[in-house]
Short mmCIF file of C-alpha atoms in Angstrom, two decimals:
data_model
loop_
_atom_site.label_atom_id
_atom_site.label_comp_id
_atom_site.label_asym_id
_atom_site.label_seq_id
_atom_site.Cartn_x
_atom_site.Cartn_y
_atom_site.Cartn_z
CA UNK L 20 67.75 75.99 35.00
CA UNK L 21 67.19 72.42 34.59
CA UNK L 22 65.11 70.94 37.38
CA UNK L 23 62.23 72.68 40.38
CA UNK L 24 61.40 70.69 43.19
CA UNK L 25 58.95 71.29 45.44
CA UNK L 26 57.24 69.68 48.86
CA UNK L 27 54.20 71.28 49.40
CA UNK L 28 53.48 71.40 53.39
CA UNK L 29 54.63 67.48 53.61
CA UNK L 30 58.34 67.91 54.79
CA UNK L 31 59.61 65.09 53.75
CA UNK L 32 58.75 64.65 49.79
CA UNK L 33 60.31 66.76 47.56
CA UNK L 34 59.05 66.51 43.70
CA UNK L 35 60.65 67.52 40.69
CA UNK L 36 58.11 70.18 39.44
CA UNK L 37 57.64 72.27 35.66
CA UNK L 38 56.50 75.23 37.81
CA UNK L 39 57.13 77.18 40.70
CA UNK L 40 55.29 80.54 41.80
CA UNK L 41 57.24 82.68 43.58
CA UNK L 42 55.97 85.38 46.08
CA UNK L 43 57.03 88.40 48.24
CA UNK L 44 55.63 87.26 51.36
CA UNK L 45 55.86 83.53 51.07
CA UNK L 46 58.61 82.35 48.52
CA UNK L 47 58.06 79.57 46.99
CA UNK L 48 54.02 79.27 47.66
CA UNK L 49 52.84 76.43 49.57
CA UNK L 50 56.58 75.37 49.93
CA UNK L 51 57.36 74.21 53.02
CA UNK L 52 59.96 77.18 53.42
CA UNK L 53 56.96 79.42 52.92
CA UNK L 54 57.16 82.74 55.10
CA UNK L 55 60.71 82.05 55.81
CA UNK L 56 62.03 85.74 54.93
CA UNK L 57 65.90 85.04 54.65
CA UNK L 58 65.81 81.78 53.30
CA UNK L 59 62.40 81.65 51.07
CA UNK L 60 64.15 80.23 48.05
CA UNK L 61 66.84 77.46 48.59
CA UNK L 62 69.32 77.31 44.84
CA UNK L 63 71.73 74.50 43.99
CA UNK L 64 74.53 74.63 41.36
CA UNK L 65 73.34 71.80 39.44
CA UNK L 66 76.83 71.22 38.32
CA UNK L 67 77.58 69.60 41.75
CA UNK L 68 74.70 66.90 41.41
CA UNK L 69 76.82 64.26 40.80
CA UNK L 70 78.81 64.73 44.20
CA UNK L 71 75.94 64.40 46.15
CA UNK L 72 74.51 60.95 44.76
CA UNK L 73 78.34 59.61 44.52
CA UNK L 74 80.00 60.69 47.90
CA UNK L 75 79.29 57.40 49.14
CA UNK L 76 80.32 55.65 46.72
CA UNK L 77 83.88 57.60 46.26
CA UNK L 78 84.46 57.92 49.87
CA UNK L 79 82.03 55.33 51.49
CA UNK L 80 80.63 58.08 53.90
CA UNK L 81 77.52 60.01 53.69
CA UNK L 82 77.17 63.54 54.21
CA UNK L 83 73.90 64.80 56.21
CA UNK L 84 73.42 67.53 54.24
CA UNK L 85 74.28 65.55 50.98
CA UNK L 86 71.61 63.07 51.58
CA UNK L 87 69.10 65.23 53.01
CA UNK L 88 69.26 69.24 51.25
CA UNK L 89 66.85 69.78 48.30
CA UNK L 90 67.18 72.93 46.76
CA UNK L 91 63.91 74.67 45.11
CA UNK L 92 65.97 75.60 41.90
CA UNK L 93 68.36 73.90 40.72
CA UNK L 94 70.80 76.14 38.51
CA UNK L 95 73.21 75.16 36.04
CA UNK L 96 76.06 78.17 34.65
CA UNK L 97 75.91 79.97 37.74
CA UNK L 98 79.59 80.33 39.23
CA UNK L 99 78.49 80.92 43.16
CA UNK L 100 82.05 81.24 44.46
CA UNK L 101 81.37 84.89 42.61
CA UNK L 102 78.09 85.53 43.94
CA UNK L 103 77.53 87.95 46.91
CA UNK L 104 74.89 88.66 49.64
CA UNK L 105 72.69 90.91 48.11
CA UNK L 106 73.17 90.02 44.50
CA UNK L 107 69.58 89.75 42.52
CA UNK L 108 68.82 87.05 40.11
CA UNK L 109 65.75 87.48 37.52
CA UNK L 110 64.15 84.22 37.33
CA UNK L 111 61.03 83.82 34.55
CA UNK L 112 58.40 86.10 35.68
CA UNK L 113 60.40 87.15 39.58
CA UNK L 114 63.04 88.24 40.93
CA UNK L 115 65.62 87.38 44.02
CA UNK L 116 67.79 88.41 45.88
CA UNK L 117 70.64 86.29 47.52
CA UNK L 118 70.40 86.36 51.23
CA UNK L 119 72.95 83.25 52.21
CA UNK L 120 75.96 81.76 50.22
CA UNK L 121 76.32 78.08 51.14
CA UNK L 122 75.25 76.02 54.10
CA UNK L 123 76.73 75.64 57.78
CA UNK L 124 78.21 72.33 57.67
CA UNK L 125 76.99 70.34 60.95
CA UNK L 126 79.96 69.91 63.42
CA UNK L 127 79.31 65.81 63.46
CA UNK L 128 78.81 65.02 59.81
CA UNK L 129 81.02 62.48 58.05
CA UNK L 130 82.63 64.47 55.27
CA UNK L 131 83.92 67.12 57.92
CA UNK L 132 85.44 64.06 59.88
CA UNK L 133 87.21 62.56 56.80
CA UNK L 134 88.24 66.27 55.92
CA UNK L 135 86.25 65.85 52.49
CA UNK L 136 84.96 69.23 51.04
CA UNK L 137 81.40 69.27 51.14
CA UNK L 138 79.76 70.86 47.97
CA UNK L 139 76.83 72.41 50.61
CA UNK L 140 79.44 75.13 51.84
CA UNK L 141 80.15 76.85 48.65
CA UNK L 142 77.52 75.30 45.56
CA UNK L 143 74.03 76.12 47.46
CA UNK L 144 72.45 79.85 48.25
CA UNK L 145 69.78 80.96 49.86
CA UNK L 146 67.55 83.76 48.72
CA UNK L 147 64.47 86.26 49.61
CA UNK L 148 61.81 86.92 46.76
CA UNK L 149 61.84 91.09 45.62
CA UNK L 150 59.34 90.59 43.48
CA UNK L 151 56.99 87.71 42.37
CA UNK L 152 56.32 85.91 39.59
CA UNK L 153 55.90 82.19 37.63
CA UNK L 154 59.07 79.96 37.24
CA UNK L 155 58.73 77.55 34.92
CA UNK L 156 61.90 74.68 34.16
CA UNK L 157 64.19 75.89 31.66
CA UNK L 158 63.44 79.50 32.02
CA UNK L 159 66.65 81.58 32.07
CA UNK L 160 68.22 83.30 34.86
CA UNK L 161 69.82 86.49 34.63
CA UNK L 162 72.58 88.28 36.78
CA UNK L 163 71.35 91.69 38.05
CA UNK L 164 73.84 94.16 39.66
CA UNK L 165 73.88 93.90 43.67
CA UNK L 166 71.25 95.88 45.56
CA UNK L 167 72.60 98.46 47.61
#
């Protein structure tokens, strides 16, 4: 994992962050998703990152959730067309579990019009914390087998 962000209670300023606690009942604490059960913890495939700052320029259109989604983690060697509902990551000191592959694209947005694949739909997930603990950039994530 390469990069955390985190925006406190102030929805509109995410910062790139060395740590990140994670909690049961809250997720990401004093995150704005805080208390959010299904979608506590939002992940990116960091691979993708160059997509969403060059859209415009390769296709002169701008996606809304391009521009706007700002995942808490932001993974890198994580294949998510493999991942499942259900599946756990361990994360530094806490664990996950993977409630939401990809994002809904909106029916209006720019890159659905110009039939452009959005990397929201398959290269984000969305995930509840099982159990707690520090994150801290650069600590390793590990594949755990699905929870049943």
């Amino acid at each position: 994992m390469k990069k955390l962000n985190f925006s406190g209670k102030n929805k509109k300023k995410f910062k790139d962050v060395e740590s990140i606690t994670l909690d049961v009942e809250n997720g990401v604490a004093e995150d704005i998703h805080e208390a959010d059960t299904k979608f506590q913890v939002a992940l990116f495939q960091g691979e993708s990152d160059d997509f969403r700052g060059s859209a415009y320029e390769k296709y002169g259109v701008r996606g809304f959730c391009t521009e706007k989604f700002v995942e808490n983690i932001n993974t890198w060697g994580i294949e998510y067309e493999k991942l499942q509902t259900g599946d756990l990551m361990e994360i530094g000191d806490a664990c996950i579990e993977i409630t939401k592959l990809g994002k809904n694209c909106h029916e209006k947005c720019p890159l659905r019009k110009h039939a452009i694949a959005c990397p929201m739909a398959t290269k984000c997930a969305f995930a509840k914390v099982v159990s707690g603990g520090g994150v801290k950039k650069g600590s390793s994530i590990k594949m755990l087998k699905k929870q049943i």
